[in-house]
Tab-separated table of C-alpha atoms in Angstrom:
chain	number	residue	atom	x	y	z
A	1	UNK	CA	-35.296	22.067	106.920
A	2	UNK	CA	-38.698	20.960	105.880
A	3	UNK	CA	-39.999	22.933	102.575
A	4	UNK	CA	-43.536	23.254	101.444
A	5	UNK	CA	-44.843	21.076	99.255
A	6	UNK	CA	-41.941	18.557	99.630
A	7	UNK	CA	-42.053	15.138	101.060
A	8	UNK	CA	-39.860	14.746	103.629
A	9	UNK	CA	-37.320	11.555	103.610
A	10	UNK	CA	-35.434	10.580	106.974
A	11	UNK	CA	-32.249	9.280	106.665
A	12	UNK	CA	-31.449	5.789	108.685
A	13	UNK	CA	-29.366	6.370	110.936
A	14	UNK	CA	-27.699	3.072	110.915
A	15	UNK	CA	-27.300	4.029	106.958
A	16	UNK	CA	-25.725	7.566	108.630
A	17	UNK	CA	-23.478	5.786	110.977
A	18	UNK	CA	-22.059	3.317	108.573
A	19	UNK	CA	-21.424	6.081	105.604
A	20	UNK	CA	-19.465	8.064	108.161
A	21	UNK	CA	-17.568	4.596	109.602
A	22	UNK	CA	-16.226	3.940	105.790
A	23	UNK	CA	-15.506	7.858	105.238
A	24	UNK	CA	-13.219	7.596	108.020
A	25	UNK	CA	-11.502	3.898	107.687
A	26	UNK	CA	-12.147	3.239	103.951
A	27	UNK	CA	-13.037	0.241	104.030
A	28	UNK	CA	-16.526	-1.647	103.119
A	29	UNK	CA	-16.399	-5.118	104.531
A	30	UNK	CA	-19.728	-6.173	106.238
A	31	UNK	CA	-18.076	-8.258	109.177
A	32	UNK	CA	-15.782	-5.052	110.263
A	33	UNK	CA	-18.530	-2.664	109.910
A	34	UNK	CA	-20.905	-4.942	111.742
A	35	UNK	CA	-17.721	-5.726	114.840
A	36	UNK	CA	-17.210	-2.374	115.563
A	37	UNK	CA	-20.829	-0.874	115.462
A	38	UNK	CA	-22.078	-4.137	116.871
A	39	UNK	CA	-24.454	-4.869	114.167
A	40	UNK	CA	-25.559	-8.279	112.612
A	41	UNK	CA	-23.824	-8.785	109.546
A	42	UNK	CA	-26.792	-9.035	107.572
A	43	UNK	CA	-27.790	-5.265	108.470
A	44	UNK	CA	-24.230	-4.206	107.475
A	45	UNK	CA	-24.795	-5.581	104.032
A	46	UNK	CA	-28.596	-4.155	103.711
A	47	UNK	CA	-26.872	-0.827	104.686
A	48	UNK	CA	-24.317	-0.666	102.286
A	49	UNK	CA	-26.546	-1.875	99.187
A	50	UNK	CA	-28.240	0.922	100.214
A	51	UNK	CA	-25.696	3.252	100.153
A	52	UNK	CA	-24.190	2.157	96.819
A	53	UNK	CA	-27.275	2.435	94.973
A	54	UNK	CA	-26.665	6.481	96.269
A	55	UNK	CA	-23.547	6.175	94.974
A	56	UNK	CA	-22.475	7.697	98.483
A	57	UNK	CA	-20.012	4.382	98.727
A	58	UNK	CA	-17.730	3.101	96.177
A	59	UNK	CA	-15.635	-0.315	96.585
A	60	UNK	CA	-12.297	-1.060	94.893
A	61	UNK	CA	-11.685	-3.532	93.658
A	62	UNK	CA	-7.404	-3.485	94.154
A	63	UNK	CA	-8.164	-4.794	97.481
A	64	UNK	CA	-10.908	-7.063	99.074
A	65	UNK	CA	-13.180	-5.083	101.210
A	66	UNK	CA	-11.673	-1.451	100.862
A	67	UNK	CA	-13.752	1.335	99.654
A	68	UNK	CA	-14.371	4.499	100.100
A	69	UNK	CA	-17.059	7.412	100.558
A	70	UNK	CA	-18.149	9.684	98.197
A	71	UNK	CA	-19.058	13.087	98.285
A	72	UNK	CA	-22.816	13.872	98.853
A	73	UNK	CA	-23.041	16.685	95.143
A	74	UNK	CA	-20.873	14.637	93.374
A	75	UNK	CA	-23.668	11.086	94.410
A	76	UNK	CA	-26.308	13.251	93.523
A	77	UNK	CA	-24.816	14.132	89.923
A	78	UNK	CA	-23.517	10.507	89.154
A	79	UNK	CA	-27.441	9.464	90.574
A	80	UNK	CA	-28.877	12.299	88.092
A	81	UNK	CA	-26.859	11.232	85.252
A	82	UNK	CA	-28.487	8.392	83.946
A	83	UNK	CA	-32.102	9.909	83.584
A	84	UNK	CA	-30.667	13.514	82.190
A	85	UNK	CA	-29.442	11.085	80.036
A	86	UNK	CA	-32.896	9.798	78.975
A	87	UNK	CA	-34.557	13.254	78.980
A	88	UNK	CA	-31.899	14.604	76.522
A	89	UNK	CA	-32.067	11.554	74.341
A	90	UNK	CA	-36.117	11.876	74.535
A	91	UNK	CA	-35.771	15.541	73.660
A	92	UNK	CA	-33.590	15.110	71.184
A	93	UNK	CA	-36.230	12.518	69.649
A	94	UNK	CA	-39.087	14.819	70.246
A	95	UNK	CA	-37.350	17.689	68.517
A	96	UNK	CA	-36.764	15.626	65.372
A	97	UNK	CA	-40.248	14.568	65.244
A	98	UNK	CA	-41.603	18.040	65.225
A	99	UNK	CA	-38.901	18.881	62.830
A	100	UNK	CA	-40.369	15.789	60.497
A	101	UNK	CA	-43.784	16.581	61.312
A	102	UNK	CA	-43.597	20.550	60.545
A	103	UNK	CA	-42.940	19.624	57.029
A	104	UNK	CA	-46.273	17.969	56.670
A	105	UNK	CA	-47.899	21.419	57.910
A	106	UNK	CA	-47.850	22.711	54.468
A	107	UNK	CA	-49.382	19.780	52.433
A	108	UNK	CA	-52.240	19.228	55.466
A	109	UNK	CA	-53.225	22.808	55.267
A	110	UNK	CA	-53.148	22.988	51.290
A	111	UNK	CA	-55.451	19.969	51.497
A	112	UNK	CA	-57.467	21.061	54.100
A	113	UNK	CA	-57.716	25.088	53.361
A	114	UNK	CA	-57.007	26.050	49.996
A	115	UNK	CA	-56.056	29.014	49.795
A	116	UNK	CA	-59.243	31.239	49.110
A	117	UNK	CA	-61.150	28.782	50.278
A	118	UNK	CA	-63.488	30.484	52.735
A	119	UNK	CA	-65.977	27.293	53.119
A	120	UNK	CA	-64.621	24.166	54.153
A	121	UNK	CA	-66.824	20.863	54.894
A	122	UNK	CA	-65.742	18.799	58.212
A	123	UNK	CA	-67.064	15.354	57.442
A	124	UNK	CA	-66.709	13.165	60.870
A	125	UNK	CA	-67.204	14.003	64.299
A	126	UNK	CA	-64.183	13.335	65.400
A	127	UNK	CA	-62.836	16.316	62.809
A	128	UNK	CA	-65.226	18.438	64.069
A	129	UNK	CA	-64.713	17.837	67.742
A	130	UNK	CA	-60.996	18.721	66.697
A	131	UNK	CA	-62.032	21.816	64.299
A	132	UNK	CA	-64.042	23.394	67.197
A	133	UNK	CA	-61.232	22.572	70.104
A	134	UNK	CA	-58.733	24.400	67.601
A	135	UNK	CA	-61.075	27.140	67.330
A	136	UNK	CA	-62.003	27.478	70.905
A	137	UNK	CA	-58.170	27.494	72.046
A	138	UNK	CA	-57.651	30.579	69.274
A	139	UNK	CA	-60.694	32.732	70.700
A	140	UNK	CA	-59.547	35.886	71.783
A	141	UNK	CA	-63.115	37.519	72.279
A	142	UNK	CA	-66.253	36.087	71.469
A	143	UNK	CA	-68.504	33.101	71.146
A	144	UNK	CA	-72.040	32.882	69.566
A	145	UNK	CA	-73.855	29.766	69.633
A	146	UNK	CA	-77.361	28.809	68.749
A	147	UNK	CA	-78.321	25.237	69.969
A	148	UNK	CA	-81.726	24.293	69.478
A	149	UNK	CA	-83.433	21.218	71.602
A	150	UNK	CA	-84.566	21.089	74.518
A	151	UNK	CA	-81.899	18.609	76.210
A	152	UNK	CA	-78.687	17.804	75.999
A	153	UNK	CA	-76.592	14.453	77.128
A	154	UNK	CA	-75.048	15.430	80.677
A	155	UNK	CA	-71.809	14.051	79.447
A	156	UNK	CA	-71.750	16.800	76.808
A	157	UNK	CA	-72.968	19.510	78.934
A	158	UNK	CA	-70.133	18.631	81.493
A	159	UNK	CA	-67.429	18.633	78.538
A	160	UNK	CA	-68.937	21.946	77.141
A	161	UNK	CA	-68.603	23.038	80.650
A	162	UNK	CA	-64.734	22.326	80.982
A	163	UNK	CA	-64.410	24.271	77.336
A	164	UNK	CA	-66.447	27.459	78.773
A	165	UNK	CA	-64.509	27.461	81.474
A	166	UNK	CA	-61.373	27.712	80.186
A	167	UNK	CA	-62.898	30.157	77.350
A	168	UNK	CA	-64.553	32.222	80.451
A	169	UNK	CA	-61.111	32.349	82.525
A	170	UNK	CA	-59.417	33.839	79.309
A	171	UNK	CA	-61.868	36.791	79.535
A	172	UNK	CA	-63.546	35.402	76.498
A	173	UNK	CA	-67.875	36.509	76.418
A	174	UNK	CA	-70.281	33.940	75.598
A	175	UNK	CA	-74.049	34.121	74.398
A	176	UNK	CA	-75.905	31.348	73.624
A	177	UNK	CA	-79.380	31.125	72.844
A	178	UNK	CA	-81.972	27.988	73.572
A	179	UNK	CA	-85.399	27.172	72.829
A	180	UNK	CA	-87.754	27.253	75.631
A	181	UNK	CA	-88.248	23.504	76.318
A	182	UNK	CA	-84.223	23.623	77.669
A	183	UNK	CA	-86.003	25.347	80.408
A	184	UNK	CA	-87.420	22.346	81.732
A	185	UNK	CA	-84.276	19.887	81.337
A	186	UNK	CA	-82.484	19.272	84.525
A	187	UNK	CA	-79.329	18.814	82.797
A	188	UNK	CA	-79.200	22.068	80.853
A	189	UNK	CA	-80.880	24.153	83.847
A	190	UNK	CA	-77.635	22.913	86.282
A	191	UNK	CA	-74.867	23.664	83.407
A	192	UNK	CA	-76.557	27.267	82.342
A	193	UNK	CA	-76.071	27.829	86.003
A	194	UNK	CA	-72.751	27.349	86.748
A	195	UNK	CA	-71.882	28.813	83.373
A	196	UNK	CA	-73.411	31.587	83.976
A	197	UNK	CA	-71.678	32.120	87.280
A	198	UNK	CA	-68.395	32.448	85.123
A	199	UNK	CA	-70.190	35.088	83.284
A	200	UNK	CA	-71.765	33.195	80.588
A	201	UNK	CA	-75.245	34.713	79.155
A	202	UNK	CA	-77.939	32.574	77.899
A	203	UNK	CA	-81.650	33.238	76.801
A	204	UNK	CA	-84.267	31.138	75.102
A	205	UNK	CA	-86.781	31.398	72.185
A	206	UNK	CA	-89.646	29.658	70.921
A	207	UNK	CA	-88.755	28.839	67.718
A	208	UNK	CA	-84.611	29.118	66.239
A	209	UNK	CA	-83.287	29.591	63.650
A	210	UNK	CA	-80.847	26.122	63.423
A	211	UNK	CA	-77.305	25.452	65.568
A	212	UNK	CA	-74.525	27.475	64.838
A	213	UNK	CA	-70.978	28.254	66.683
A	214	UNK	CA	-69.320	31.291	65.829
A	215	UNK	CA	-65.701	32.492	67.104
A	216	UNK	CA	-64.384	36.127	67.305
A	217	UNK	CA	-66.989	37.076	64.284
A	218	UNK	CA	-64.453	35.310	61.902
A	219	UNK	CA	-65.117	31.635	62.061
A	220	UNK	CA	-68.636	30.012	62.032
A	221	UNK	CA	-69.844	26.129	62.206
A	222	UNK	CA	-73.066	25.135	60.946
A	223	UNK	CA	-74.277	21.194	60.260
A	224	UNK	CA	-73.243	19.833	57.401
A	225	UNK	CA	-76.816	18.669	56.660
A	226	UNK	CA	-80.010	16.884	58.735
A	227	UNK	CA	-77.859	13.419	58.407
A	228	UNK	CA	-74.543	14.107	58.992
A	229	UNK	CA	-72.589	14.317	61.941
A	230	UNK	CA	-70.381	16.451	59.502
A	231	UNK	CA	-70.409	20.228	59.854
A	232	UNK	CA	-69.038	23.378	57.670
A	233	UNK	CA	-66.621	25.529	58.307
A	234	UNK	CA	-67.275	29.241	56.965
A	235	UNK	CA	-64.148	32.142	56.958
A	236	UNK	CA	-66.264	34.176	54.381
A	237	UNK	CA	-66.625	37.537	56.005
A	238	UNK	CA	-69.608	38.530	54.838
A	239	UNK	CA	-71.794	35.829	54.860
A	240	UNK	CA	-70.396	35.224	58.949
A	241	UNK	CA	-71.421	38.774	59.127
A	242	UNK	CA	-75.152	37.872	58.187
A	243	UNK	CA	-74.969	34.806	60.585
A	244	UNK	CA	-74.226	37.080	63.188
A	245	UNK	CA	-76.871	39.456	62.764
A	246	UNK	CA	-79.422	36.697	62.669
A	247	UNK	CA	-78.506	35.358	65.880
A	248	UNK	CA	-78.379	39.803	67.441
A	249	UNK	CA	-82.185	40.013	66.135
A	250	UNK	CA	-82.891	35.988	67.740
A	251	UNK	CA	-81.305	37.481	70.854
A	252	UNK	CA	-83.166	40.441	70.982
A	253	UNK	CA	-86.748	38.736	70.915
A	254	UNK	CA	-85.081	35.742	73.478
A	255	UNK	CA	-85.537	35.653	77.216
A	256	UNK	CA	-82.719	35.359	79.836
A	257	UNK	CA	-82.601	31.645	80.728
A	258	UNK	CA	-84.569	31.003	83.843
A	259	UNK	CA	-86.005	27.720	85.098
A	260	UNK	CA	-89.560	27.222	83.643
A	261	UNK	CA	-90.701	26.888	87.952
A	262	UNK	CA	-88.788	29.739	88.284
A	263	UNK	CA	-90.232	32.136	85.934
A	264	UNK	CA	-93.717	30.692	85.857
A	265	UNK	CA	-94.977	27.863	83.435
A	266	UNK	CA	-97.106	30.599	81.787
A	267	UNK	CA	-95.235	32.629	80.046
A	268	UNK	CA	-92.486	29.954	78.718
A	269	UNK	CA	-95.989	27.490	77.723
A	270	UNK	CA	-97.649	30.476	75.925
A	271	UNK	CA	-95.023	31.204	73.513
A	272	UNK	CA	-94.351	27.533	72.876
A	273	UNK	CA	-98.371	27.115	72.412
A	274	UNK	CA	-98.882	30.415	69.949
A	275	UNK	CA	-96.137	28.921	67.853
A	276	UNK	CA	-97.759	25.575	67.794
A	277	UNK	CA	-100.755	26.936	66.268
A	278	UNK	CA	-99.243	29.293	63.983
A	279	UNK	CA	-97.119	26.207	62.655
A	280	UNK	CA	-100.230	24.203	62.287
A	281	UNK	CA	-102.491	26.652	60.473
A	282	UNK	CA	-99.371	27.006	58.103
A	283	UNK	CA	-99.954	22.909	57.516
A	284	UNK	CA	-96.426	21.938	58.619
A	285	UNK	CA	-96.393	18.379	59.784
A	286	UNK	CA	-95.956	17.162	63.506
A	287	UNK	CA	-92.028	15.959	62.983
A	288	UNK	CA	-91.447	19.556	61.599
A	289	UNK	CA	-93.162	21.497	64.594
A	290	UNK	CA	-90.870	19.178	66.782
A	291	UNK	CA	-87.735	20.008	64.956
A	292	UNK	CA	-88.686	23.662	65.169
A	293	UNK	CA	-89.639	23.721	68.761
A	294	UNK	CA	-86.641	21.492	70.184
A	295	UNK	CA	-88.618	18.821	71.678
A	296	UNK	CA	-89.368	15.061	71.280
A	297	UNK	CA	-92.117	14.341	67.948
A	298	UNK	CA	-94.061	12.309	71.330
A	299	UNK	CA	-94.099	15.993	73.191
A	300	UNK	CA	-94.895	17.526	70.329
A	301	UNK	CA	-97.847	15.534	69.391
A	302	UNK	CA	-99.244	16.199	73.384
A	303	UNK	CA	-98.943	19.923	72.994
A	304	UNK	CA	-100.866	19.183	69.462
A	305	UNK	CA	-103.802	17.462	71.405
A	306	UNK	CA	-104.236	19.722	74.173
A	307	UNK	CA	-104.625	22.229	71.742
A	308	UNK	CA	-106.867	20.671	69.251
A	309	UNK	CA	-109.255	20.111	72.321
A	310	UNK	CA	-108.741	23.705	73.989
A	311	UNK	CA	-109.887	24.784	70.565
A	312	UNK	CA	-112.883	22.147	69.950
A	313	UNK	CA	-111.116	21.542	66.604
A	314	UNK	CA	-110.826	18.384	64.970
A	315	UNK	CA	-108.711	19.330	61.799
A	316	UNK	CA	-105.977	21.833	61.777
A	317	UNK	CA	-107.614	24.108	59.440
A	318	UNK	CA	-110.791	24.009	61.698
A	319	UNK	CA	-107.867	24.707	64.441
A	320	UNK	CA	-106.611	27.734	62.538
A	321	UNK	CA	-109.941	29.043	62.383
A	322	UNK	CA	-110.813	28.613	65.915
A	323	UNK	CA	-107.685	30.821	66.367
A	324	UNK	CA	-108.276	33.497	64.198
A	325	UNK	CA	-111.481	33.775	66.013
A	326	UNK	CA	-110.592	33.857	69.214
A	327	UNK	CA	-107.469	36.262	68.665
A	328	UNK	CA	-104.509	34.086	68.872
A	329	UNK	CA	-103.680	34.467	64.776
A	330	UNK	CA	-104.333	37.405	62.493
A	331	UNK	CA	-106.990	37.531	60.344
């Protein structure tokens, strides 16, 4: 009987016919087998190497060409025995290297997280990669995130994808929050869409206030600094309290993630201009408007132009003035 799932194996039935031939004469020579089933030989001897490697024949070796046949459980357990053999040696390894390893737990984590320690500094990628996998496995309810930019690599969108997912399935809610110019990445558009069909929300903001990560309101990640791939790990309860209310007020002022065609180019280019402006009348230079807005220095310089001209300006403090005037900053 066939069951699902399981490949099924025919038996030869030359292989059939020659297991039942030595079960009834005991013997195992080629040229008698092959005589009285009139067989070559040579298939005789196929059929019988065959049948030994089952261990469903056994020669002995008292007597040329007797042997005998075995029964079918007690091949299968002399076939088995070998690689139980190998599993319980490799679990027998396996257990003594956790038992080795478990001893290093204390010293790692001593190292690692003193105790008290509430701030911890990650200093590779690779540790961090690590630190937030750990995290994201031990996430029982909730995940923040703030990630400014406006694109992301698809091959880390797609691996951020698999996490959420797996986060998602556990029943785990996530909110992230963008800056507008994510709206008009390809990338980020298709993985805040499928994302959000697990349940995932995600809104967008002119202006945030950096990246952060923050799990179950216990454990937050924020860069180590502007040149490090590094981050920092903070446990402190009240000061991932006050992260956490920074990113509720963010959210509140955000808009649900929509394409930029989608929603209209208006709306999403009016913010991002207003901000512009107010950025330049406070004198900040054109890398720092970038870095605040989550686009490329090249974009932001463009947006810089086309405003400079909408507002006949040809200085930034002749810009801010054009703007007071024509209502886009207070007086």
């Amino acid at each position: 009987m066939d069951i699902a799932g399981e490949e099924h194996i025919a038996m030869d039935p030359l292989d059939t016919q020659i297991y039942k031939w030595v079960l009834e004469h005991r013997r195992m020579d080629p040229a008698a087998i092959a005589a009285a089933l009139d067989i070559p030989p040579q298939s005789a001897t196929e059929c019988l190497t065959r049948l030994r490697a089952l261990h469903l024949v056994v020669p002995l070796p008292s007597e040329d060409g007797a042997g005998y046949a075995v029964a079918p459980e007690i091949a299968m357990t002399q076939l088995a025995a070998p690689g139980e053999a190998r599993i319980r040696l490799e679990q027998e390894q396996l257990a003594r290297g956790r038992a080795v390893l478990t001893q290093y737990l204390p010293h790692y984590h001593d190292r690692r997280y003193p105790r008290g320690a509430d701030i911890e500094v990650i200093p590779s990628m690779e540790e961090v990669r690590t630190a937030l996998t750990q995290a994201a496995d031990q996430c029982h309810t909730e995940v923040l995130a703030s990630q400014p930019g406006g694109s992301r690599l698809p091959e880390a969108l797609q691996e951020a994808l698999t996490r959420d997912q797996a986060l998602l399935t556990r029943g785990v809610s996530m909110r992230t929050l963008y800056h507008h110019t994510a709206r008009f990445n390809g990338p980020s558009q298709a993985y805040v869409e499928a994302a959000s069909g697990l349940g995932a929300q995600y809104r967008t903001c002119h202006e945030l206030f950096g990246r952060i990560i923050v799990f179950d309101r216990e454990l937050a990640f924020i860069p180590a600094s502007n040149n490090s791939w590094g981050a920092v790990a903070i446990r402190q309860e009240w000061l991932v309290a006050y992260l956490c209310e920074i990113f509720e007020q963010t959210w509140t002022r955000a808009r649900p993630f929509a394409a930029a065609a989608t929603e209209g180019l208006e709306h999403v280019a009016q913010d991002i201009d207003h901000t512009i402006i107010e950025l330049l009348a406070a004198g900040l230079k054109d890398e720092t408007i970038a870095r605040r807005l989550g686009m490329s220095l090249r974009t932001a310089r463009r947006h810089i132009a086309d405003i400079m001209q909408q507002l006949d300006a040809e200085s930034r403090f002749q810009a801010g003035v054009a703007a007071t005037k024509a209502g886009l900053l207070p007086d």
